[in-house]
Structures are given as structure tokens and as C-alpha cells.
Short mmCIF file of C-alpha atoms and ligand atoms in Angstrom, two decimals:
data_model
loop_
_atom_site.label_atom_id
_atom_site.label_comp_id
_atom_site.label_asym_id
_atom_site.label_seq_id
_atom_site.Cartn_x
_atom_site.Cartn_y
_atom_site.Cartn_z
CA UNK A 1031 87.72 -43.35 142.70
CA UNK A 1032 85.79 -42.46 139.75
CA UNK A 1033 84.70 -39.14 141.39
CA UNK A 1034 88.81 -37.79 141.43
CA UNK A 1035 87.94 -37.33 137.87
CA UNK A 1036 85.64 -34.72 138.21
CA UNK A 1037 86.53 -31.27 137.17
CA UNK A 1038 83.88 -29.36 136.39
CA UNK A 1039 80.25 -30.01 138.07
CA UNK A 1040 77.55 -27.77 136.35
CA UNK A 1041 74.42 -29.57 136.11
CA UNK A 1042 74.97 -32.29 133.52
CA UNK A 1043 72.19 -34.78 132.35
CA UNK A 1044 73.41 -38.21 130.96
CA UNK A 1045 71.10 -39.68 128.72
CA UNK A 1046 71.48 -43.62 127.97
CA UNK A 1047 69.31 -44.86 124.84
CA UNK A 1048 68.86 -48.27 124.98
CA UNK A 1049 68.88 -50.71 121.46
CA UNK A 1050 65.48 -50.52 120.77
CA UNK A 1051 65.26 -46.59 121.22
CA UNK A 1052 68.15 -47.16 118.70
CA UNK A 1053 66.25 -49.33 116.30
CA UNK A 1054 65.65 -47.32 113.57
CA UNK A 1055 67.08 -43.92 112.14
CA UNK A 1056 63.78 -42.71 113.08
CA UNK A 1057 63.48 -43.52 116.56
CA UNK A 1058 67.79 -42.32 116.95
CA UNK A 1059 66.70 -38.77 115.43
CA UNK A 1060 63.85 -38.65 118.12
CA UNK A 1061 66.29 -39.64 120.81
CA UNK A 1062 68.91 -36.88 119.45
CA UNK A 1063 65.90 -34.32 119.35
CA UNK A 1064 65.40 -35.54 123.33
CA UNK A 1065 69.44 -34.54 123.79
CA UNK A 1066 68.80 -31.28 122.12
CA UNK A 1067 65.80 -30.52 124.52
CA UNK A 1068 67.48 -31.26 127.10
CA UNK A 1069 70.34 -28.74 126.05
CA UNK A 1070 68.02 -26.32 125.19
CA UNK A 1071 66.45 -26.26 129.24
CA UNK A 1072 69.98 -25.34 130.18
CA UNK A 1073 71.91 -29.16 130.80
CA UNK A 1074 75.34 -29.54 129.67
CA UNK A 1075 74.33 -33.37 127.78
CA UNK A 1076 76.19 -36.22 127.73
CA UNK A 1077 74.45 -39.38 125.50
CA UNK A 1078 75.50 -43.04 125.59
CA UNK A 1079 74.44 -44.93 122.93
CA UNK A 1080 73.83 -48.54 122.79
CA UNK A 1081 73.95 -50.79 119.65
CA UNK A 1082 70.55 -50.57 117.38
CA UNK A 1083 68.19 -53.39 118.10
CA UNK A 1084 69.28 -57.17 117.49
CA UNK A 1085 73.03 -55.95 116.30
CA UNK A 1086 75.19 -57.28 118.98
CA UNK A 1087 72.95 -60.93 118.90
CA UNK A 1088 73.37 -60.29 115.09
CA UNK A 1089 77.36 -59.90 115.67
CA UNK A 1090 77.62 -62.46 117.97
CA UNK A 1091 75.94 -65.07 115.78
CA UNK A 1092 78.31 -64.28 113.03
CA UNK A 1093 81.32 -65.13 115.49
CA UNK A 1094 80.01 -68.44 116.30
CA UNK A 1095 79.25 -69.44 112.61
CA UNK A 1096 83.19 -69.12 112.11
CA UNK A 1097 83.90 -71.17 114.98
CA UNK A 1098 81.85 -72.64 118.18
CA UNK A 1099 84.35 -71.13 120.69
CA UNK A 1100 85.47 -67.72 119.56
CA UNK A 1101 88.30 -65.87 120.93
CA UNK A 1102 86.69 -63.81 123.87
CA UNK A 1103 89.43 -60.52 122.46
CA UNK A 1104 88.25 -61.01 119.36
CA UNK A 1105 84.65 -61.48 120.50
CA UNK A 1106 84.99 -58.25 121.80
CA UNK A 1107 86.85 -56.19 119.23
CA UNK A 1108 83.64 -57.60 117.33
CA UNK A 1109 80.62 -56.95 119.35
CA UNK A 1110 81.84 -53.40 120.09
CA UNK A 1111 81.65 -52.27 116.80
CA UNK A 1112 77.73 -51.73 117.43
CA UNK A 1113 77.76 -49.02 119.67
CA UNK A 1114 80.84 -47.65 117.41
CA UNK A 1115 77.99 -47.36 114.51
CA UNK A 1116 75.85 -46.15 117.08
CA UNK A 1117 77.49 -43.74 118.66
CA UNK A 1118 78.79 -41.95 114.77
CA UNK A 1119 74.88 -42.05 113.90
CA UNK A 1120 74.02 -40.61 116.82
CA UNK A 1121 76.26 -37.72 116.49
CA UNK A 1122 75.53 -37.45 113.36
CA UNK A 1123 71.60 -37.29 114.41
CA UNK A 1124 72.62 -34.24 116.48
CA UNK A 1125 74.49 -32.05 113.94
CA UNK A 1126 71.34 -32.85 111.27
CA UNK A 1127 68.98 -31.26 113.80
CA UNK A 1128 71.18 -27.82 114.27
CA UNK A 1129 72.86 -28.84 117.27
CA UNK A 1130 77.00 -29.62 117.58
CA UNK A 1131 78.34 -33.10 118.69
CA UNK A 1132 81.23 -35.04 118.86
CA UNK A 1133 80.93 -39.10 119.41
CA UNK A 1134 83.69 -40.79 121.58
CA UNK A 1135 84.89 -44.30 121.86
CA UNK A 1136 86.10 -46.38 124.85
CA UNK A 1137 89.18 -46.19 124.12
CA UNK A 1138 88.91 -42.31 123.16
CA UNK A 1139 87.28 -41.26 126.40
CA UNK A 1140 89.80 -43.85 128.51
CA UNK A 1141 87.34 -45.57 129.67
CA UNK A 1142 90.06 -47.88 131.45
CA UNK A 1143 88.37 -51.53 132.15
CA UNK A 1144 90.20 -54.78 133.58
CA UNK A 1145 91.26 -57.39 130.67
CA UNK A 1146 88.36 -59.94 131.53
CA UNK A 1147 87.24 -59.78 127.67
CA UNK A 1148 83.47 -59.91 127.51
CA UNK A 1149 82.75 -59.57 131.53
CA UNK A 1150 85.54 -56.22 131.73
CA UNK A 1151 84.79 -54.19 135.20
CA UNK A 1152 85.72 -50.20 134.71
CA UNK A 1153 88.13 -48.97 136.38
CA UNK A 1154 88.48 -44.96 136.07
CA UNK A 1155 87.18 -42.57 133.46
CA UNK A 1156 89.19 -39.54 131.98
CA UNK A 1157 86.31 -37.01 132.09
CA UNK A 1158 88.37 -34.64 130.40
CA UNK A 1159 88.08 -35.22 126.62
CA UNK A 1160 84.03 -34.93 127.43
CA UNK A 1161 84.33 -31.53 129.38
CA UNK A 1162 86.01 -30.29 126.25
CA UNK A 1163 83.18 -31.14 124.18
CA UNK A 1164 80.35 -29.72 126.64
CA UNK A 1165 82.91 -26.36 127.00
CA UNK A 1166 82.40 -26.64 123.40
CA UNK A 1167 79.30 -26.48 123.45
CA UNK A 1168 78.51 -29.93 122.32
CA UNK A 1169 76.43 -32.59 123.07
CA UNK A 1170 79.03 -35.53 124.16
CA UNK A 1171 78.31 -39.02 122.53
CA UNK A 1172 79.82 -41.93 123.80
CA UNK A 1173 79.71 -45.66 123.10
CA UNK A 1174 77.97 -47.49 125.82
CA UNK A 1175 79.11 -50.72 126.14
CA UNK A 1176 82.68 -50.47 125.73
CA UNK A 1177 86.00 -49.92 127.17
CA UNK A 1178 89.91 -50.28 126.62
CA UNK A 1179 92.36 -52.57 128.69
CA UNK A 1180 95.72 -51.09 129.63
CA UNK A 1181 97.05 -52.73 127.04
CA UNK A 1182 95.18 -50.67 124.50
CA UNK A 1183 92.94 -53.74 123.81
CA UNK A 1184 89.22 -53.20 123.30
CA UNK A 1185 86.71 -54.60 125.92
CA UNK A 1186 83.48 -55.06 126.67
CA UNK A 1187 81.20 -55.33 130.27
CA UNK A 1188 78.81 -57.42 129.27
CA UNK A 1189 75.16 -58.23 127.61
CA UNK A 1190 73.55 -54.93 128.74
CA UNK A 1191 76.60 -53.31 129.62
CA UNK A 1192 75.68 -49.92 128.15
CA UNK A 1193 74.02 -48.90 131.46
CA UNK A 1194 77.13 -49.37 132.91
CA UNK A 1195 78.40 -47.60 130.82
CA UNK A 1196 75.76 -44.70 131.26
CA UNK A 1197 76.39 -44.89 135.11
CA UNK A 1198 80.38 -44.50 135.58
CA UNK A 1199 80.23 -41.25 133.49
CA UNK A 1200 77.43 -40.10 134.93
CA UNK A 1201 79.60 -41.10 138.26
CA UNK A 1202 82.72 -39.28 136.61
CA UNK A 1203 80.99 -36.58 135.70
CA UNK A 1204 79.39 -36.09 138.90
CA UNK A 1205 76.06 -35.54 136.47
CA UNK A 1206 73.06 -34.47 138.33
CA UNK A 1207 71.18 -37.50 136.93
CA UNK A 1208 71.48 -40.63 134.77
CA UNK A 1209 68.46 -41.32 132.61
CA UNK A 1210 68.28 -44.77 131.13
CA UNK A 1211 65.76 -44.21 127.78
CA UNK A 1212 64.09 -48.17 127.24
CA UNK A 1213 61.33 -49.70 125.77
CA UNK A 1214 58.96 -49.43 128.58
CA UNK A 1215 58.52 -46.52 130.91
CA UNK A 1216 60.38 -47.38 134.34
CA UNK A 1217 60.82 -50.60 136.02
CA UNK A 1218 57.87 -52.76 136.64
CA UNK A 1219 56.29 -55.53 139.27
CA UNK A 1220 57.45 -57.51 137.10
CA UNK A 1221 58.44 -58.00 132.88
CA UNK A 1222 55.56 -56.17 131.82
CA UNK A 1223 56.14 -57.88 128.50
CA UNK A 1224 55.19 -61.80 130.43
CA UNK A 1225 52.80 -60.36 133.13
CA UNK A 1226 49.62 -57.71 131.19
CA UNK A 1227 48.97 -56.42 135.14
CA UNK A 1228 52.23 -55.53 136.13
CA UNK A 1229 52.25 -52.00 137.72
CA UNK A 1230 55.33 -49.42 137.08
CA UNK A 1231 57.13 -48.16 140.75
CA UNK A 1232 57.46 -44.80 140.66
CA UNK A 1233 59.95 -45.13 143.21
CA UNK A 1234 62.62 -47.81 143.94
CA UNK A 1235 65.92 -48.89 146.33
CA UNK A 1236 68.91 -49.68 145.11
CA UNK A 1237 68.93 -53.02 147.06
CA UNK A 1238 65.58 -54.01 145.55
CA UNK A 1239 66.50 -52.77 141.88
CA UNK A 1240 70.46 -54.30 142.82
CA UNK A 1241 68.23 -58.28 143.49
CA UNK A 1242 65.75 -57.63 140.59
CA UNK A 1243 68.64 -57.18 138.25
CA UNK A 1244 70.89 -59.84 139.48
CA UNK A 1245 67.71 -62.36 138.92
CA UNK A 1246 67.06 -61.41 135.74
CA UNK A 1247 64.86 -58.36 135.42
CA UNK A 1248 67.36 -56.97 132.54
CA UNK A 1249 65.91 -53.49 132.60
CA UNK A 1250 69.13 -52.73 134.38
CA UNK A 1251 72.17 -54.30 133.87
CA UNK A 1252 73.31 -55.26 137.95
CA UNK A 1253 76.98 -53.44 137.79
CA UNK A 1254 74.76 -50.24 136.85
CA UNK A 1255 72.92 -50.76 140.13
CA UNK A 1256 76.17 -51.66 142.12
CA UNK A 1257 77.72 -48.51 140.71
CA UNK A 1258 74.77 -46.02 141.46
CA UNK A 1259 74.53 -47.08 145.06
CA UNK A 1260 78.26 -46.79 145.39
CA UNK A 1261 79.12 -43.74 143.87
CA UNK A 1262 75.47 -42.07 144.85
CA UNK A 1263 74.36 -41.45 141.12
CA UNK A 1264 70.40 -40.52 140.87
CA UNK A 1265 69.33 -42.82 137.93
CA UNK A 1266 66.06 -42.41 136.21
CA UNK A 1267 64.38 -45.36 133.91
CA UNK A 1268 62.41 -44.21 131.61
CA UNK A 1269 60.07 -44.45 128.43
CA UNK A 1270 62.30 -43.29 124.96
CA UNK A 1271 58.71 -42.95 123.38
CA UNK A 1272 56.53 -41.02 125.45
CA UNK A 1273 57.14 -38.13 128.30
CA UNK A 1274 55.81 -40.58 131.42
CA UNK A 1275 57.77 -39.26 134.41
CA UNK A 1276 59.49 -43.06 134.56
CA UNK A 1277 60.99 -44.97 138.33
CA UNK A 1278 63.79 -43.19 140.02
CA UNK A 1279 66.25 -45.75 141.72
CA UNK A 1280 66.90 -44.38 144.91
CA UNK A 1281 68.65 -44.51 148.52
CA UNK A 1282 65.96 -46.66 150.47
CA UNK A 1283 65.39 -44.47 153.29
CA UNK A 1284 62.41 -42.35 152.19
CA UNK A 1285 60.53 -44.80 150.64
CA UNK A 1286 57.66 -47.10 151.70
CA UNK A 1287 58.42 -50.57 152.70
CA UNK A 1288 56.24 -53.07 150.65
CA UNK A 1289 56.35 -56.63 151.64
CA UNK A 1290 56.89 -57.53 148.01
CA UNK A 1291 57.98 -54.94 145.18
CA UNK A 1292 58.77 -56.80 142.31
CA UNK A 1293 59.47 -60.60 140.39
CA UNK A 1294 62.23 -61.59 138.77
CA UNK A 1295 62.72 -64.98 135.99
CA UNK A 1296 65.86 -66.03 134.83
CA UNK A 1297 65.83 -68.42 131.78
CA UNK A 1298 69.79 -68.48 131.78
CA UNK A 1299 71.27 -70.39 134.20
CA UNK A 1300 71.56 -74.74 134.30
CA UNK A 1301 71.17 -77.21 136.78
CA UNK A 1302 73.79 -79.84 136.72
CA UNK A 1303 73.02 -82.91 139.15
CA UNK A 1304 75.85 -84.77 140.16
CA UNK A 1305 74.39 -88.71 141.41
CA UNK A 1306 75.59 -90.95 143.87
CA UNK A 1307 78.37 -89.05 145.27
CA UNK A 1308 80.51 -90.28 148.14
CA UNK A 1309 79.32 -88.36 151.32
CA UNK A 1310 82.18 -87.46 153.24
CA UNK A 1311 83.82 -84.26 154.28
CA UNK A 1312 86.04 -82.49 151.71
CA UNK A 1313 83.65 -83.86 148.28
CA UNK A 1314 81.88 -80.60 148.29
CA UNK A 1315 85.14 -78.57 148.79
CA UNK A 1316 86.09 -80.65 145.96
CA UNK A 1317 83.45 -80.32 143.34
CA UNK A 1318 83.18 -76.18 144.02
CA UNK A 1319 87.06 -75.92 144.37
CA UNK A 1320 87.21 -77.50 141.25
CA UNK A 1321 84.37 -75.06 139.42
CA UNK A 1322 85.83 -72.09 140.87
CA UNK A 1323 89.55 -73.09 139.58
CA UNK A 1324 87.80 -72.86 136.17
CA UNK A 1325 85.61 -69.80 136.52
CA UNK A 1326 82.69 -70.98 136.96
CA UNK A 1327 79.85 -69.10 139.25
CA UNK A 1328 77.88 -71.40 140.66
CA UNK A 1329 74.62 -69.97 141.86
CA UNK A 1330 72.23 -72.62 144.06
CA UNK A 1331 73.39 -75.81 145.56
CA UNK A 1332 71.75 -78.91 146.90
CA UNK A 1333 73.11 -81.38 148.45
CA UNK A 1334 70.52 -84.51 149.01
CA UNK A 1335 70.14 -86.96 152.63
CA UNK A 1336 72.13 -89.17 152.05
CA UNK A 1337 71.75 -92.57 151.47
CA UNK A 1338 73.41 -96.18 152.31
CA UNK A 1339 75.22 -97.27 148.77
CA UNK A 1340 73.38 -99.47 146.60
CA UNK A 1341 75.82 -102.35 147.02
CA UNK A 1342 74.36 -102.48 150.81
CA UNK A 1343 78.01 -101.78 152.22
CA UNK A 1344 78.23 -98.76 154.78
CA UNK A 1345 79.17 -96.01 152.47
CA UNK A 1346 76.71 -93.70 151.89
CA UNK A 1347 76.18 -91.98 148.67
CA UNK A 1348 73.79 -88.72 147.97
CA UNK A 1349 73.40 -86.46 145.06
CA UNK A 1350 75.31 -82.74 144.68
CA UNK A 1351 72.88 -80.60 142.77
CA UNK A 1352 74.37 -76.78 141.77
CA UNK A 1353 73.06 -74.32 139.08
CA UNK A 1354 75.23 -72.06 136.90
CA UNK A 1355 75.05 -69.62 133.85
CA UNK A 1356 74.06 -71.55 130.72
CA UNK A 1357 77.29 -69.03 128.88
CA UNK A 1358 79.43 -71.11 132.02
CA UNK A 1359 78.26 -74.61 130.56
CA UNK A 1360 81.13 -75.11 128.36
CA UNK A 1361 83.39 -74.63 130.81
CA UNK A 1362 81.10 -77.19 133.50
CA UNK A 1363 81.48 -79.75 130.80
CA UNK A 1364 85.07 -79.27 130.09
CA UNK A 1365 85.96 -80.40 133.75
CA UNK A 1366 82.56 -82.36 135.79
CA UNK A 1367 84.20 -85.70 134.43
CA UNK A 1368 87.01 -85.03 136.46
CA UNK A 1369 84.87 -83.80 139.32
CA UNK A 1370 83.13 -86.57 138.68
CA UNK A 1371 86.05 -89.18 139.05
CA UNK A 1372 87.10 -87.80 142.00
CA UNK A 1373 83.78 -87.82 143.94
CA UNK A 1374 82.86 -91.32 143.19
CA UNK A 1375 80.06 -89.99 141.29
CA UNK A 1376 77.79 -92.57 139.33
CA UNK A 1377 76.59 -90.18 136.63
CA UNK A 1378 76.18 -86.41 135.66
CA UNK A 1379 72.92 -85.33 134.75
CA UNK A 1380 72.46 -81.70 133.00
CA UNK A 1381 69.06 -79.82 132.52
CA UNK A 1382 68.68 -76.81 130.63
CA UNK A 1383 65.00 -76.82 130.75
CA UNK A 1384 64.70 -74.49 133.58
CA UNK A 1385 63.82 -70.97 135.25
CA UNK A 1386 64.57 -69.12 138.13
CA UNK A 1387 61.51 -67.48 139.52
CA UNK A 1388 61.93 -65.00 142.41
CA UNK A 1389 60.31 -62.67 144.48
CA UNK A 1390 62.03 -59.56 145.97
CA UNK A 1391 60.86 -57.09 148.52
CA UNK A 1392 62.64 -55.19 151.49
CA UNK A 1393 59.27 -56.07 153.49
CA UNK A 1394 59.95 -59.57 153.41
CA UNK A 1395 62.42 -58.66 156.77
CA UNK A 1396 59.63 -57.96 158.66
CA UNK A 1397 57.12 -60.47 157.17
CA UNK A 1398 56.78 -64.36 157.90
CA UNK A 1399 55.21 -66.47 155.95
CA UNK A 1400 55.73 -64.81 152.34
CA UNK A 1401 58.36 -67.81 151.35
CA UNK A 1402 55.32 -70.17 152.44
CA UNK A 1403 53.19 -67.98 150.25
CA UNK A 1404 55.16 -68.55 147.14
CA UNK A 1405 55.22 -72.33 147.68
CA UNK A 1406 52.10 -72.55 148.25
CA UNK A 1407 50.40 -70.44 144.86
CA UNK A 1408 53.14 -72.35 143.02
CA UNK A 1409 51.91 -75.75 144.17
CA UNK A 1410 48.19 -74.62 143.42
CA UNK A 1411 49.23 -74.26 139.96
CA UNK A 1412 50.73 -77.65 139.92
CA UNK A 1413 53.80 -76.56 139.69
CA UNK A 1414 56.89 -78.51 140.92
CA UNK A 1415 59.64 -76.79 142.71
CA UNK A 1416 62.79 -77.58 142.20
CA UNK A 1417 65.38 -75.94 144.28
CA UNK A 1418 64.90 -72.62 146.49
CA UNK A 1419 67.10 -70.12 147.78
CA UNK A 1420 66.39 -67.49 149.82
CA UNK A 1421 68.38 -63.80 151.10
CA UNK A 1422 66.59 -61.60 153.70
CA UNK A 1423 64.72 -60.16 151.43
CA UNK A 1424 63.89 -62.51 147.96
CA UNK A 1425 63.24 -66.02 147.96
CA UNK A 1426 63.78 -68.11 144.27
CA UNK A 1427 62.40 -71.34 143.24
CA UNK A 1428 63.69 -73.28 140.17
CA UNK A 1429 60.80 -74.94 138.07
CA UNK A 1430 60.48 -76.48 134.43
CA UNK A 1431 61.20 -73.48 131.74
CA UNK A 1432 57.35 -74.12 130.75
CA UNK A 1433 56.19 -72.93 133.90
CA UNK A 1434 57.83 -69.40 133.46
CA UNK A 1435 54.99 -67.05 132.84
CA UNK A 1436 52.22 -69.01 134.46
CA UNK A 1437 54.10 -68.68 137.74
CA UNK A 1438 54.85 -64.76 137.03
CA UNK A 1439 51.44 -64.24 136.61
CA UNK A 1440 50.28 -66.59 139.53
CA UNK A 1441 52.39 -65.26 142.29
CA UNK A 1442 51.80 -61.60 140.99
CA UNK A 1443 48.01 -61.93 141.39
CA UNK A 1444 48.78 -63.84 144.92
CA UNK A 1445 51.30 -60.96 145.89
CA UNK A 1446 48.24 -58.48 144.25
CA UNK A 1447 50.91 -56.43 142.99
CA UNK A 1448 48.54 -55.20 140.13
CA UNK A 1449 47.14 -52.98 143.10
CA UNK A 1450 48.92 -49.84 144.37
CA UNK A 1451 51.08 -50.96 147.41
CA UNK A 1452 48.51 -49.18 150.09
CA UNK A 1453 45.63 -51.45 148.94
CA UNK A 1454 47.57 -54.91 149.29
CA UNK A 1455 45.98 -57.01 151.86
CA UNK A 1456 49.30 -58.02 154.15
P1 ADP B 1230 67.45 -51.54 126.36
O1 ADP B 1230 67.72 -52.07 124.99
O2 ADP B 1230 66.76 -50.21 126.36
O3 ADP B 1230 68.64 -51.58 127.26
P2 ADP B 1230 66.44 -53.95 127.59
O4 ADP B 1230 65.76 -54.90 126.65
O5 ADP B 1230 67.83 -54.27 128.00
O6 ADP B 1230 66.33 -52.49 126.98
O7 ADP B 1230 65.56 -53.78 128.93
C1 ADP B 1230 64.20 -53.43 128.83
C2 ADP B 1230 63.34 -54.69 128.94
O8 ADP B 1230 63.48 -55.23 130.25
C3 ADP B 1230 61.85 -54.47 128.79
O9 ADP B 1230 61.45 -54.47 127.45
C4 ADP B 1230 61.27 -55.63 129.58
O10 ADP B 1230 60.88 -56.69 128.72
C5 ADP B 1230 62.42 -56.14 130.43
N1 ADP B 1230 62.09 -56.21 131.86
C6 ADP B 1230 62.29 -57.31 132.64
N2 ADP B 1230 61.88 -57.09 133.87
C7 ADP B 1230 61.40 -55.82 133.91
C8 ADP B 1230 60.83 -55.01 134.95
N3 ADP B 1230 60.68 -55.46 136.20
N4 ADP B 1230 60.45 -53.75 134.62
C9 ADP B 1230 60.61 -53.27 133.37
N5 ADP B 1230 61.14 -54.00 132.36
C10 ADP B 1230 61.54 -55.26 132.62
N1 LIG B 1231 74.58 -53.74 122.85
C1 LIG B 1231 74.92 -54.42 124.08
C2 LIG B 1231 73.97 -55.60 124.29
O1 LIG B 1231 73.11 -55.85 123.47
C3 LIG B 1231 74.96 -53.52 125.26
C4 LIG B 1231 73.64 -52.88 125.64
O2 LIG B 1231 72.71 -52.89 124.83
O3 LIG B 1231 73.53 -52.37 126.75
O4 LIG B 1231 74.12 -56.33 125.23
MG1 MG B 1232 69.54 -53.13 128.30
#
């Protein structure tokens, strides 16, 4: 779909920097003099731009002092106005330094997206406004982040969204690689900013990168990942301040299967517990049906053994416990009374006070016992599990928010991913 677009396919480099390799006028002239190298080896260049550092928490705060709930088209006709900035200083960056550049917007490159405000998926690019520019001779800089609705409205994909961005022209484009410029030099065991031993992977699958993201590790945004494996773009994470040759995400076929490459936290997502529910068929149906009716995604769900009901009669009763996105919790609250009701429930218990902590590896197939593992260094470290879910290849345990780093830096020593993958015991 996004590769119809294509109409020229010389060998051109996308280049995403990322807010912090924004920060500062400084740090956006070094990252246009990185465009301009890059053009002067030969590329045809194409930058994305995110907003600087802290902007788009900075915009988003200023929405919710005028009022709790904003308007999610309004949010967005907001919160893209930092890559607009971006994008205009960024050109601007280029021209200073000799070079010629144009900066694009969404809605100037058609960067067509569906109309869910704040969450928008993209649907085709119009490559042909930035083959202009590179025919030009420019260096093409567009506004990560961002796209238009077919109603003309502005939209954006989402916290991180910029590598999405990065991605589907890269995809469009059929680029020869997609380098995402961050704060740290390629993706890690784990957030080298909680864990001082995790180890950078040179080399990693899509399906690993695809879990890591979608459990929190937000050096890629997870639609960036989707997109790359669909569409078959080479993507390249790497340090905006030094030349370290980075991770390439990558097809998983030539690479080495590790029993565990990487851990993930997530400090976004609630745990709503639902007590004393009637247990009989269709109450689950009901409480999910329910959720889903109201967008909610509900990530991990418990349902307790039930119990006879505290009046001693033959009904039994047991507790429905589900997580979901703490940005969802609004929405939770807005309809678990009725849920509630309906079920029979006693009471409704929410707890923000938690993490996700998960472990991801495309070993774990192959392996028993690395679930068992987890459990067991968590429980060493006294700390209490409180919900697990597992896929073929991660496993995720819910524990008390406190317990976040400890049990990063507990189950990466157990997992010894400090060591390079060859030296692991098991
Ligand atoms: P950018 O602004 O460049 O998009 P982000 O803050 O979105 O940067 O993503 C980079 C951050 O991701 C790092 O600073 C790091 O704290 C965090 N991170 C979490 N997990 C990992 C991981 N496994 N490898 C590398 N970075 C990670
Ligand atoms: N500026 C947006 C954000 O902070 C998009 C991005 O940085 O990728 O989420
Ligand atoms: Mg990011």
C-alpha cells in the first residue's frame, strides 16, 4: 500500500531525530550537520523531526490546565505544533550550514491518517512533494509526529509517534534505511537509564523489538516496529551524539537465538479489581463487552476460584481482576459502576501503584523453565507478584511500582544479560 507511492528509488537515507537530539539549537545544528554528511556521501536525505525535549508534555499540560478533559481534535491541533517548530528550525539549521532545505507538514506531504485524534493510524503517503525537494537538491524535512484526516483535520499517532512517522516515509520512499537518532546508542537489555549493566544488541528481530516496544521499552514507538516488519524497512537505532555503529532491527532469520534478549517495565497501565462477582457464564462477556463498547484495551485478566457467597447460600461469588492504560482510566471509571451493577459486584477496587515487568526472548520457545526463573529471582527479592501473562516468547509479572528497578536489575543479573549472549550459562 504505502509502497504504490514510490516513484523514484535512488538510495535515500531517512534520518529521524528524536526530542532530546532536538533539545537545544545546539544539538539541532549538529543533527542538520549529520543530514548534510550524509548528503555529502552521495544519499538523497530525508529528516523527520520530532518536537524539542519536554515540548509536547509542556503542550499537553497547558491543555489540561484549561480543562481536565480536553477535546482530543483540539488536543491534537495543539500538540502538533511541536514538531511544526521543529521541523521550520530544522530547515532552517540546514540552509545556515550551506546546504538547501525545505520543511513539510502532515498535512503538506499528505500524510493521510484515520480520524482517531491522538491514536491516528497512517494510511498512504504522497511521496511526491518530497521527490521534488530531493530532485531539488534538498534535504526534505518533515514533521514527525503528525498527519491530516480526510477531512483536512490535523492528527496525531501517538506519544512517540515520530518514529512512525520516520518509518512510513522511509516505507514510501522505499529509502534504503531508516535511522532513528536517540539519546542512547541502539536498543539495550534493558532501559539503560534503570539498569548501569545493560548491554546494547548490535543486532535485533522485529518480533523481539515488536514485544519490547509494546511493554514499554519506548526506544521505539510499537506501530514503527509493526510497520518495518510489514513493509520490510531496514531501521537503524542509533546514538545522535557520538558515531557508535547503533542496533539494526532486522528479519530474524540470520540472527542468533538467545534465550532471553531484552526486559521491558511499563509504569502505565492500572489494575482495576472487580470483588465478589456473580460466577456464572456470560459475567465476563459482560464486564469486557462492556469495556470494549467504550474503548477501552484491556491488557491482563484474572479471574479468581471462586467462592460460596458470604451469606452461605449456593451462589458463588469470585473476583474479576483486568489491567488497562492509566490514559483509558477515565473512560474505566465513567462506566465500571454499571459493570458493576450488572455483575452483582460488591465493590471496585483501583490501583495505580503498579508495573509491568517482562522478559522477552525468541529462545524462550525452546527453553523450559525461564518463566520459573523469573518467579523465582523475583520472590528472592521479596517481591510479590501480582498477575502474569505469558506469549511464546515473553512472560510479564505485575508488582508494586516500588519494585520497578530492583526487579530490572535482579532478573537482568539472573538472566546475566550484562554478558555477551555466547557466555550466558543456559
Ligand atoms: P527520542 O526522544 O529520541 O524518541 P525516547 O525517550 O522516546 O527518545 O527513547 C529513548 C529512551 O528509551 C532512552 O533514553 C531510554 O531511557 C529508553 N529505553 C527504554 N528501554 C530501552 C532499551 N531497551 N534500549 C534503549 N533505550 C531504552
Ligand atoms: N513529540 C512527540 C512525543 O513527545 C512525538 C515523538 O517525540 O516521537 O510523544
Ligand atoms: Mg521516542
Amino acid at each position: 500500500m504505502l509502497r504504490d507511492e514510490v516513484t523514484s528509488s535512488e538510495t535515500i537515507v531517512v534520518q529521524k531525530f528524536g526530542g532530546t537530539s532536538m533539545g537545544s539549537i545546539e544539538r539541532i545544528r549538529s543533527a542538520a550537520g549529520r543530514a548534510l554528511a550524509a548528503q555529502a556521501q552521495g544519499h538523497r536525505v530525508v529528516v523527520i523531526v520530532s518536537a524539542m525535549s519536554g515540548e509536547t508534555d509542556r503542550l499537553l499540560r497547558l491543555a489540561r490546565d484549561v480543562t481536565p478533559i480536553p477535546d482530543a481534535r483540539e488536543l491534537d491541533a495543539l500538540s502538533a505544533t511541536g514538531e511544526q517548530v521543529a521541523s521550520a528550525l530544522m530547515a532552517m539549521a540546514i540552509q545556515s550550514q550551506g546546504g538547501r532545505a525545505r520543511s513539510y507538514l502532515g498535512h503538506q506531504l499528505k500524510i493521510l491518517t484515520d480520524n482517531s485524534f491522538t491514536k491516528a493510524r497512517i494510511r498512504t503517503i504522497d511521496g511526491a512533494r518530497v521527490f521534488q525537494s530531493l530532485d531539488a537538491g534538498e534535504i526534505a524535512v518533515v514533521a514527525g509526529f503528525q498527519g491530516v484526516d480526510e477531512d483536512g483535520n490535523i492528527t496525531t499517532l501517538g506519544r512517540g509517534g515520530s518514529d512512525t512517522s520516520a518509518v512510513a516515509v522511509a516505507a514510501a520512499l522505499s529509502a534504503s534505511v531508516c535511522e532513528i537518532f536517540t539519546d542512547v546508542d541502539g536498543v539495550y537489555t534493558t532501559d539503560p537509564n534503570v539498569c548501569s549493566k545493560a548491554r546494547k544488541i548490535d543486532r535485533i528481530s522485529h518480533e523481539e523489538m515488536l514485544e519490547l516496544a509494546s511493554l514499554g521499552a519506548k526506544v521505539l514507538q510499537i506501530r514503527s516496529v509493526e510497520m518495518a516488519m510489514k513493509h520490510g524497512v531496514p531501521v537503524h537505532v542509533r546514538s545522535s551524539f557520538s558515531s557508535s555503529p547503533g542496533t539494526v532491527v532486522t528479519g530474524e532469520s540470520d540472527l542468533e537465538e538467545v534465550v532471553v534478549t531484552g526486559i521491558a517495565y511499563d509504569k502505565n497501565e492500572a489494575r482495576v479489581m472487580l470483588v465478589g462477582v456473580r460466577d456464572q457464564p456470560g459475567v465476563v462477556a459482560d464486564i469486557f463487552g462492556k469495556l470494549a463498547e467504550h474503548n477501552v484495551s484491556v491488557d491482563m485478566i484474572i479471574q479468581n476460584v471462586s467462592v460460596a457467597d458470604r451469606s452461605g447460600a449456593a451462589a458463588l461469588s469470585t473476583d474479576v481482576t483486568f489491567t488497562a492504560g492509566k490514559t483509558d482510566l477515565t473512560r474505566v471509571r465513567d462506566v465500571i459502576d454499571a459493570i458493576a451493577k450488572k455483575v452483582g459486584a460488591e465493590s471496585v477496587r483501583f490501583d495505580e501503584d503498579i508495573a509491568k515487568i517482562s522478559i522477552v526472548g525468541l529462545g524462550m520457545r525452546s527453553h523450559a523453565g525461564v518463566a520459573a526463573k523469573m518467579f523465582r529471582t523475583l520472590a528472592d527479592h521479596g517481591i510479590n507478584i501480582q498477575a502474569i501473562s505469558t506469549s511464546e516468547i515473553r512472560v510479564s509479572c505485575l508488582v508494586a511500582t516500588k519494585y520497578t528497578e530492583l526487579a530490572v536489575n535482579a532478573l537482568h543479573d539472573a538472566f546475566e544479560l550484562d554478558k555477551p549472549p555466547a557466555e550466558r550459562a543456559g
